[in-house]
CSV table of C-alpha atoms and ligand atoms in Angstrom, one decimal:
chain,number,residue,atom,x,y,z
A,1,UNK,CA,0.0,0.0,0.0
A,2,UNK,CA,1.6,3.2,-1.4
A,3,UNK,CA,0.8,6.6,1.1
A,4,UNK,CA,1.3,9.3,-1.7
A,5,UNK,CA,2.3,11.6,0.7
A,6,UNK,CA,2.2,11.8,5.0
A,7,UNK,CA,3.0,9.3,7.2
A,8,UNK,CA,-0.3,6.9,8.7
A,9,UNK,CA,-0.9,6.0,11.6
A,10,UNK,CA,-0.8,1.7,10.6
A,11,UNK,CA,3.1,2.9,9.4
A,12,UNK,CA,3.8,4.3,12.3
A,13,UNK,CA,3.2,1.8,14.8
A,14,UNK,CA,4.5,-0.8,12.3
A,15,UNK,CA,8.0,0.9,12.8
A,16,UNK,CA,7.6,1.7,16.3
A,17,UNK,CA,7.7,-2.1,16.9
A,18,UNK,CA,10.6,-2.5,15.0
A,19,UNK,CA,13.3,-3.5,18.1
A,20,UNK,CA,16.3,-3.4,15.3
A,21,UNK,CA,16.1,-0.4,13.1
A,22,UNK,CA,18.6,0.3,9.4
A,23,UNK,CA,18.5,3.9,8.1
A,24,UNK,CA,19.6,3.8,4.7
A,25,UNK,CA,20.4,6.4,2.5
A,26,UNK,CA,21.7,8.3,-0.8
A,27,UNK,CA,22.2,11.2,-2.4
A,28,UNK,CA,18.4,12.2,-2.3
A,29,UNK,CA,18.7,13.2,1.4
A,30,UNK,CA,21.1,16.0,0.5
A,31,UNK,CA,19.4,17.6,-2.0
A,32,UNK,CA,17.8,20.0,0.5
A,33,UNK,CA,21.3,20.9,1.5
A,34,UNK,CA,22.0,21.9,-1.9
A,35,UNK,CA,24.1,19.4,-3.0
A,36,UNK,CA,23.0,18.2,-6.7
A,37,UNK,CA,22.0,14.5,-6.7
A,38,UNK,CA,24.0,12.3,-8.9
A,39,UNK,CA,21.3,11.3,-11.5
A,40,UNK,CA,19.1,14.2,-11.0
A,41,UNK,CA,19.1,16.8,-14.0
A,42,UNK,CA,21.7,19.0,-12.4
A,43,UNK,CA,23.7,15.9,-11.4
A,44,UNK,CA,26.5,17.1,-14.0
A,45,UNK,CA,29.5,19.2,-13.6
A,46,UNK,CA,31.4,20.6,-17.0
A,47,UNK,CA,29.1,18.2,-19.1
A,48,UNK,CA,30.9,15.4,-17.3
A,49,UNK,CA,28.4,12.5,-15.7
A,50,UNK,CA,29.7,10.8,-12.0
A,51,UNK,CA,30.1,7.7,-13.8
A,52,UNK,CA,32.7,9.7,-16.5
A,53,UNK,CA,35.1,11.6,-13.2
A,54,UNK,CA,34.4,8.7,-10.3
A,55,UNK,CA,36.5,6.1,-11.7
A,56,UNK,CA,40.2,4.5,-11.4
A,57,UNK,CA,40.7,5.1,-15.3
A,58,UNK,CA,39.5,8.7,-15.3
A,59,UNK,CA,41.5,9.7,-12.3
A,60,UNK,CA,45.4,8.2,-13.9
A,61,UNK,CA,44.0,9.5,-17.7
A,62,UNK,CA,43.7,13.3,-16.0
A,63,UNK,CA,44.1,13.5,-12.2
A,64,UNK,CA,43.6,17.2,-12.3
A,65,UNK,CA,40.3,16.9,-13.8
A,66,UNK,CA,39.1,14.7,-11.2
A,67,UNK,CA,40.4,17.0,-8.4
A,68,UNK,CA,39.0,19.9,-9.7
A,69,UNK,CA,35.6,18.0,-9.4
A,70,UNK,CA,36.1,16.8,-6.1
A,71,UNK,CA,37.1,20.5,-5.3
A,72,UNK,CA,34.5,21.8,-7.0
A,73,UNK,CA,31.6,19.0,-4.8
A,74,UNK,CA,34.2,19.9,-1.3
A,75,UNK,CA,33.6,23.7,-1.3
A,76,UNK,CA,30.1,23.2,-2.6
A,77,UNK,CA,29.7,21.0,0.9
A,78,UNK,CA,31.5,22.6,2.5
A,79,UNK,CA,29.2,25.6,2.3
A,80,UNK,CA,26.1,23.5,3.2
A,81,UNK,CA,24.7,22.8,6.3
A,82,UNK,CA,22.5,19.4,7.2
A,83,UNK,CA,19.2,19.5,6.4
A,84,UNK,CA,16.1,18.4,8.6
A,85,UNK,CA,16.1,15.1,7.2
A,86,UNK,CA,19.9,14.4,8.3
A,87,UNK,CA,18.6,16.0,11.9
A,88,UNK,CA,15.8,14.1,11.7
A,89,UNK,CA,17.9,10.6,10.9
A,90,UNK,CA,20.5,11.8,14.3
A,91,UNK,CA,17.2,12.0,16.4
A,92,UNK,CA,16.2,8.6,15.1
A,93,UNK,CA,19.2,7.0,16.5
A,94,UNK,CA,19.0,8.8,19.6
A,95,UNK,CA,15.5,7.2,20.5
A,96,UNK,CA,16.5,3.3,19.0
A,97,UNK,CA,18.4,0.8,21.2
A,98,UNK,CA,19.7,-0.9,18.2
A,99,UNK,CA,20.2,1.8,15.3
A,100,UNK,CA,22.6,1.3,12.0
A,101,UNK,CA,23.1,4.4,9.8
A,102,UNK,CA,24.3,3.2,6.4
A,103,UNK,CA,25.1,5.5,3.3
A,104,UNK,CA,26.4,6.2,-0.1
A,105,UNK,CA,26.6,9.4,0.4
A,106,UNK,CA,30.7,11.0,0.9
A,107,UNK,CA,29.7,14.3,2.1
A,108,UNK,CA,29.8,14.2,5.7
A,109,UNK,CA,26.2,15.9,6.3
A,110,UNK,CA,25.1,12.7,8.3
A,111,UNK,CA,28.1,13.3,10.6
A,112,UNK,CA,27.5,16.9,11.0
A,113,UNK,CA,23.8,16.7,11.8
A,114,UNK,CA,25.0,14.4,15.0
A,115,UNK,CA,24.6,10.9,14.0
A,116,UNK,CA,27.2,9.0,15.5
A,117,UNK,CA,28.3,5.9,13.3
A,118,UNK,CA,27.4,6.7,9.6
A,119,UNK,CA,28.7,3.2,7.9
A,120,UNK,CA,30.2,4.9,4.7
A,121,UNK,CA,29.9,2.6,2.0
A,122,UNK,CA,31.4,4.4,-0.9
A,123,UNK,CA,33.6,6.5,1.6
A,124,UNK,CA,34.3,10.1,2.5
A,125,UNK,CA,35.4,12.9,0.0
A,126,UNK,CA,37.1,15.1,3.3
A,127,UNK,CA,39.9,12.3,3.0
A,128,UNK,CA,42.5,11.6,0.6
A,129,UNK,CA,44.6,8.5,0.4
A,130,UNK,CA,48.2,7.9,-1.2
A,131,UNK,CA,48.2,5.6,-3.6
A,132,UNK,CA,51.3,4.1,-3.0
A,133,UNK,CA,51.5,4.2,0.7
A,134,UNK,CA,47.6,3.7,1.1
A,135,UNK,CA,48.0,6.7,4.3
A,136,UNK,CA,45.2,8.5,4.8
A,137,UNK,CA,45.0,12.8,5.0
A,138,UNK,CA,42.5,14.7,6.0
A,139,UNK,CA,41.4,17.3,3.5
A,140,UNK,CA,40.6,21.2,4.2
A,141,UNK,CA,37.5,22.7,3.8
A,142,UNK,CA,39.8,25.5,1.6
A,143,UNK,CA,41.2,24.9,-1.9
A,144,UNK,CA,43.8,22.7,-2.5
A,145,UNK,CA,47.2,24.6,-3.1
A,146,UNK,CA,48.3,22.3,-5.7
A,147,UNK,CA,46.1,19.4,-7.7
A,148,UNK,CA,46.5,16.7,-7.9
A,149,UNK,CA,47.9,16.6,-4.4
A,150,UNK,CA,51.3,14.4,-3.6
A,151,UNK,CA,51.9,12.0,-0.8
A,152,UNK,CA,54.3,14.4,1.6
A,153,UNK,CA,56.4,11.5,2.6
A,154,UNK,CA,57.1,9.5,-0.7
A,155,UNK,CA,55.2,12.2,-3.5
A,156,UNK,CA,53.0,9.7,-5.0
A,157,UNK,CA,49.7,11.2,-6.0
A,158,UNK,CA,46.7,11.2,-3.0
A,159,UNK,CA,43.4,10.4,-4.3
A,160,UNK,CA,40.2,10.8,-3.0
A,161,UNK,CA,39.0,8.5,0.1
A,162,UNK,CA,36.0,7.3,-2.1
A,163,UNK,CA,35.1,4.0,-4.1
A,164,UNK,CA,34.6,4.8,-7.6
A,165,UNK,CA,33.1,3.1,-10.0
A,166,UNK,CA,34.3,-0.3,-10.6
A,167,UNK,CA,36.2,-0.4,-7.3
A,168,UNK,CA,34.9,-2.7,-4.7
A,169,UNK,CA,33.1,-1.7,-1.3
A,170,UNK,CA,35.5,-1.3,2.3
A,171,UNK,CA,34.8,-4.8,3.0
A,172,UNK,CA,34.4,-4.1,6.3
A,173,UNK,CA,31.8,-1.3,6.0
A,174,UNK,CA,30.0,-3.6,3.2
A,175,UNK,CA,29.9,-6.6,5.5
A,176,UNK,CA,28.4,-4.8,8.6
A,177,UNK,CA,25.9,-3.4,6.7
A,178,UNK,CA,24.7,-6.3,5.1
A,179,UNK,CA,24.8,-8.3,8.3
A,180,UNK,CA,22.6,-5.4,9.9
A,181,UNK,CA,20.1,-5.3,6.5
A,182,UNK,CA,19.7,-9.6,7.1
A,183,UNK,CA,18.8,-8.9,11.0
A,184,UNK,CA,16.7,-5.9,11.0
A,185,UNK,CA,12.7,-5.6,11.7
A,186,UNK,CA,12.5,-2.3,9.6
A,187,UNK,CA,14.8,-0.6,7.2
A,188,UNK,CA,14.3,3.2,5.9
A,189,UNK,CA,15.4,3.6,2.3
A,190,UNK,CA,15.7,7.6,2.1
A,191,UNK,CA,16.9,9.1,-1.2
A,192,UNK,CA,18.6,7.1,-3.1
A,193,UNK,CA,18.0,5.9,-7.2
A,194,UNK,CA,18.6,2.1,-5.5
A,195,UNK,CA,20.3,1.7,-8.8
A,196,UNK,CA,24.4,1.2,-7.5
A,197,UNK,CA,25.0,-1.8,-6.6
A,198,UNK,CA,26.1,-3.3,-4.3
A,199,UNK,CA,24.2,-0.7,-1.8
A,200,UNK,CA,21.2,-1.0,-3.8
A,201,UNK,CA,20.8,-4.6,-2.4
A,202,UNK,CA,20.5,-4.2,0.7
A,203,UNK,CA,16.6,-3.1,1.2
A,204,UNK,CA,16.6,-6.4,-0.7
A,205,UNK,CA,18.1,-8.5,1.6
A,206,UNK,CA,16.1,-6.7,4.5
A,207,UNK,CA,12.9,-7.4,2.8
A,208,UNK,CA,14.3,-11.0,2.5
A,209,UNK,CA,14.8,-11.2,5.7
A,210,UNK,CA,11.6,-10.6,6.7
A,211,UNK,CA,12.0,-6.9,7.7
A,212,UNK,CA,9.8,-4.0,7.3
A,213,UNK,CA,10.9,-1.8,4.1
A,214,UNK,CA,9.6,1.6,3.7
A,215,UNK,CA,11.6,3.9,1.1
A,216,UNK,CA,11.3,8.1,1.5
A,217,UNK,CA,11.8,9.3,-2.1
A,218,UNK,CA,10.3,12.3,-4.4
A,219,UNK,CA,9.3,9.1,-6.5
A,220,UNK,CA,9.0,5.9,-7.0
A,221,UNK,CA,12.6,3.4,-8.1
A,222,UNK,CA,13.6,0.3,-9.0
A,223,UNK,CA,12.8,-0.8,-5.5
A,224,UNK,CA,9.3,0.7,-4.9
A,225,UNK,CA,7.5,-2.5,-6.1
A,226,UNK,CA,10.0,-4.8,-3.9
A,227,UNK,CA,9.6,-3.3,-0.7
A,228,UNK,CA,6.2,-2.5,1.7
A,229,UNK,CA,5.8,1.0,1.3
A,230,UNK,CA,6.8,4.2,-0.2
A,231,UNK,CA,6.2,7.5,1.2
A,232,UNK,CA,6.5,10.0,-2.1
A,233,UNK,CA,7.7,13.4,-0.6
A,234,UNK,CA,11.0,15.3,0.3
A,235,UNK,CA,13.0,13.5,2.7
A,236,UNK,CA,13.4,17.1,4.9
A,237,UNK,CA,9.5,17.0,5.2
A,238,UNK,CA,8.5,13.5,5.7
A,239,UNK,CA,11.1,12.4,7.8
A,240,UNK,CA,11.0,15.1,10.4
A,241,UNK,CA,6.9,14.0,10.6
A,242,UNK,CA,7.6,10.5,11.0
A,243,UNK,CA,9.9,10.6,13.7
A,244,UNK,CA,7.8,12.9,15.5
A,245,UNK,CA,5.1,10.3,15.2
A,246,UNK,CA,7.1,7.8,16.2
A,247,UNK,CA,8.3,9.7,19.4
A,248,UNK,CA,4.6,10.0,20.2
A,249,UNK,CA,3.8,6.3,19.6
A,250,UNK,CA,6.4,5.1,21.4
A,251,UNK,CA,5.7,7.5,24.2
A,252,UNK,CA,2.1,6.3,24.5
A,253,UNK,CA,3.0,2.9,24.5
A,254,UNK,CA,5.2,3.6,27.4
A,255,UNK,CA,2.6,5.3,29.5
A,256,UNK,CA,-0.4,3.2,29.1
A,257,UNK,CA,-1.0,1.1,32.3
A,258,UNK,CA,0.5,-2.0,32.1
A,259,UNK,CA,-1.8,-5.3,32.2
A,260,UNK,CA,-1.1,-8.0,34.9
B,1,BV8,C1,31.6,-2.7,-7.6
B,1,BV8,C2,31.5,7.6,-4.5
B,1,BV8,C3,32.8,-4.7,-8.0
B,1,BV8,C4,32.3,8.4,-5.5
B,1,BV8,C5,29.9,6.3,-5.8
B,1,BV8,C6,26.0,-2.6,-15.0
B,1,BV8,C7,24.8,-3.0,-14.4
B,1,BV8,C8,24.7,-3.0,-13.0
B,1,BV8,C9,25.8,-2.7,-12.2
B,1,BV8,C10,26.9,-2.3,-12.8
B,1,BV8,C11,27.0,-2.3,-14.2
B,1,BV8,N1,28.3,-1.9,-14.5
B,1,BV8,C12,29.0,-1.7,-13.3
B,1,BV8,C13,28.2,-2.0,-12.3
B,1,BV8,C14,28.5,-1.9,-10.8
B,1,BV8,C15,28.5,-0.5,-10.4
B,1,BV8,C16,27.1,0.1,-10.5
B,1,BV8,O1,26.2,-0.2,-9.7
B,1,BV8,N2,26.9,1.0,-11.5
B,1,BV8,C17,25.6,1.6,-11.7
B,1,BV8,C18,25.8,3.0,-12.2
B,1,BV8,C19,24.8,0.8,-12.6
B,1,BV8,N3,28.9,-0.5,-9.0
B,1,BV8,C20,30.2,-0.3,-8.7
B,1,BV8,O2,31.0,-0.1,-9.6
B,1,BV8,C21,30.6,-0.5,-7.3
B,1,BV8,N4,31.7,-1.4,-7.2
B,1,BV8,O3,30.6,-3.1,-8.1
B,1,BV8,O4,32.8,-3.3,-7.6
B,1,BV8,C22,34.1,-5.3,-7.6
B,1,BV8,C23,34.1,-6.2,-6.6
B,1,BV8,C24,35.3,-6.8,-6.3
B,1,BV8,C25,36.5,-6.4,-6.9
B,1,BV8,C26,36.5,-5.4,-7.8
B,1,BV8,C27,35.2,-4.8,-8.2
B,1,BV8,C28,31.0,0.8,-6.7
B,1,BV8,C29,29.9,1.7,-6.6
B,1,BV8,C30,30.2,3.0,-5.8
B,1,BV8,C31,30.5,4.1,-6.8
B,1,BV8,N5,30.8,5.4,-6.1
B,1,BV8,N6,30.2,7.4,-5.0
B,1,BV8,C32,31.8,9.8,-5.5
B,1,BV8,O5,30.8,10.2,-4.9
B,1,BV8,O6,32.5,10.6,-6.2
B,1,BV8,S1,28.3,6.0,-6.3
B,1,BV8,C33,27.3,7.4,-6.2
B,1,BV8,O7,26.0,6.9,-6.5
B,1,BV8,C34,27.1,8.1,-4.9
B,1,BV8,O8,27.8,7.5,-3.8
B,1,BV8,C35,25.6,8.0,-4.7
B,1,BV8,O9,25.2,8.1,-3.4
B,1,BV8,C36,25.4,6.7,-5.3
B,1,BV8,C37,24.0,6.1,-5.5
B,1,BV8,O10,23.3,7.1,-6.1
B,1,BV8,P1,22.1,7.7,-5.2
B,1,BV8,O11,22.6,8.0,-3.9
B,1,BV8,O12,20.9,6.8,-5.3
B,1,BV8,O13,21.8,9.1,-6.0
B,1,BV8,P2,20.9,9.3,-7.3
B,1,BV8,O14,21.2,10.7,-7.8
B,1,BV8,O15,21.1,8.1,-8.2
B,1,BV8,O16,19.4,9.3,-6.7
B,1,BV8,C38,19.0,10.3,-5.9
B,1,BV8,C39,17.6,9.9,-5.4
B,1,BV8,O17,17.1,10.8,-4.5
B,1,BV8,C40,16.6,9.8,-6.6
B,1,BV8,O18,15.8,8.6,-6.4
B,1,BV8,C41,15.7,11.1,-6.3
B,1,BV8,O19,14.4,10.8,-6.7
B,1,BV8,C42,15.8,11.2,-4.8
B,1,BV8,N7,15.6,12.5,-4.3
B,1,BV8,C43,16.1,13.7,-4.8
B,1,BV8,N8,15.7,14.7,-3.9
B,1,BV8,C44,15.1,14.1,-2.9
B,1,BV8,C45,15.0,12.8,-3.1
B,1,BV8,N9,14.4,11.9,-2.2
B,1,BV8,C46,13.9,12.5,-1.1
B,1,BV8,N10,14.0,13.8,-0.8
B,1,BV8,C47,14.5,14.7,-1.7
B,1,BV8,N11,14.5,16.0,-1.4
């Protein structure tokens, strides 16, 4: 049963049972920070498409080009704040026991809004990495002074902390995610095309699993007819009402009297 927009009451209480909660989410849930989505129509810089700039080949063919797009998305976040649906996503994990934030998303909003464990699947874009040592630097919310950068201590190229296209998950961030997707009661899909793989699986294996699957999205994907329910609307508006509701529910259930 679709709810074209708002949150019902039967939803509600649905997820308010849900003991073991998975917040998933894509580049949909930034798009009220600004930040253009990756297959939206403003999902383009200089003509190039993510799938052209976010890859292995692209970056040793013209490193420069790719930094100057990674500088080009840093400054752009880096002038955003969080939106109400990544406040709304840090509240949610304040009120579960047993909360799992996984995203595709390299920005950092999640972070900044206060949650505390965002599993980054496809990484971070405020970290570079050398590619010979593998060492990991920070990167400044300022331009670069020279791009591409070089590793300090050996002067091999850094790259950006992210996996592009092609390249396979962090194993480790993969693997606890899909472990949490296979033993949740409830997932929340918010944002995201659900077409990369191998993230786009895991509402999949939740609904396999026998969870409850709702996706927040300003329309339907490839996953609306797989999982329960799909709230059409903008995540910073439905998500802020449903976890209001679901403070309420969960408040009322905690006050009525208790039968012997
Ligand atoms: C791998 C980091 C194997 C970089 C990213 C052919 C068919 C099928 C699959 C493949 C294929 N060829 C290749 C593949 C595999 C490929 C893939 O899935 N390709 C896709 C394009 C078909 N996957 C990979 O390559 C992955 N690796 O498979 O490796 C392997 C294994 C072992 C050894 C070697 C290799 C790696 C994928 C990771 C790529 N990196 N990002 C960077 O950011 O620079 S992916 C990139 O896409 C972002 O991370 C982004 O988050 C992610 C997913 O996109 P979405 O988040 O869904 O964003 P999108 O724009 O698509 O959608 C936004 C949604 O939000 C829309 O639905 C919109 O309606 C909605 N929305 C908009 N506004 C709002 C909203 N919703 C709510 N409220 C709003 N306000």
């Amino acid at each position: 049963m679709d709810s074209p927009s708002g949150v019902t009451q039967e939803l509600v209480e649905r997820l308010s049972r849900a003991d073991r909660l998975v917040v998933l989410t894509g580049a949909g849930v930034s798009s009220e920070s600004g930040i253009p989505t990756f297959r939206g129509r403003n999902g383009l810089w200089e003509n190039y498409g993510a799938e052209d700039l976010a890859t292995w080949e692209a970056f040793q063919s013209d490193p420069e080009l790719v930094w100057r797009w990674y500088e080009y998305r840093r400054q752009m976040i880096a002038d955003a704040t969080p939106n109400p649906a990544h406040t709304a996503i840090a509240d949610l994990e304040k009120s579960c026991d047993d909360f799992m934030l996984v995203t595709q998303n390299v920005d950092g909003l999640h972070a900044r809004a206060g949650s505390t464990n965002p599993i980054e699947l496809h990484g971070n874009i405020w970290r570079g990495r050398c590619t010979k040592e593998q060492t990991l630097v920070d990167l400044p919310d300022t331009p670069l002074s020279e791009l591409p950068p070089r590793c300090k201590s050996c002067g091999a190229l850094i790259r950006p902390d992210v996996v592009w296209f092609g390249e396979p998950l962090p194993p480790e961030a993969y693997d606890a995610s899909y472990d949490a997707a296979s033993d949740c009661d409830a997932m929340l899909v918010v944002g995201t095309s659900a077409l990369v793989r191998p993230a786009s699986s895991l509402p999949l294996v939740a609904k396999h699993s026998g969870a409850f699957v709702v996706e927040v999205n300003t329309e339907y994907t490839a996953i609306s007819v797989l999982i329960d329910t799909t709230l059409i609307g903008r995540a910073g508006e439905v998500l802020p009402s449903l976890v209001s509701a679901l403070a309420e529910t969960r408040a009322a259930v905690q006050t009525e009297p208790q039968t012997t």
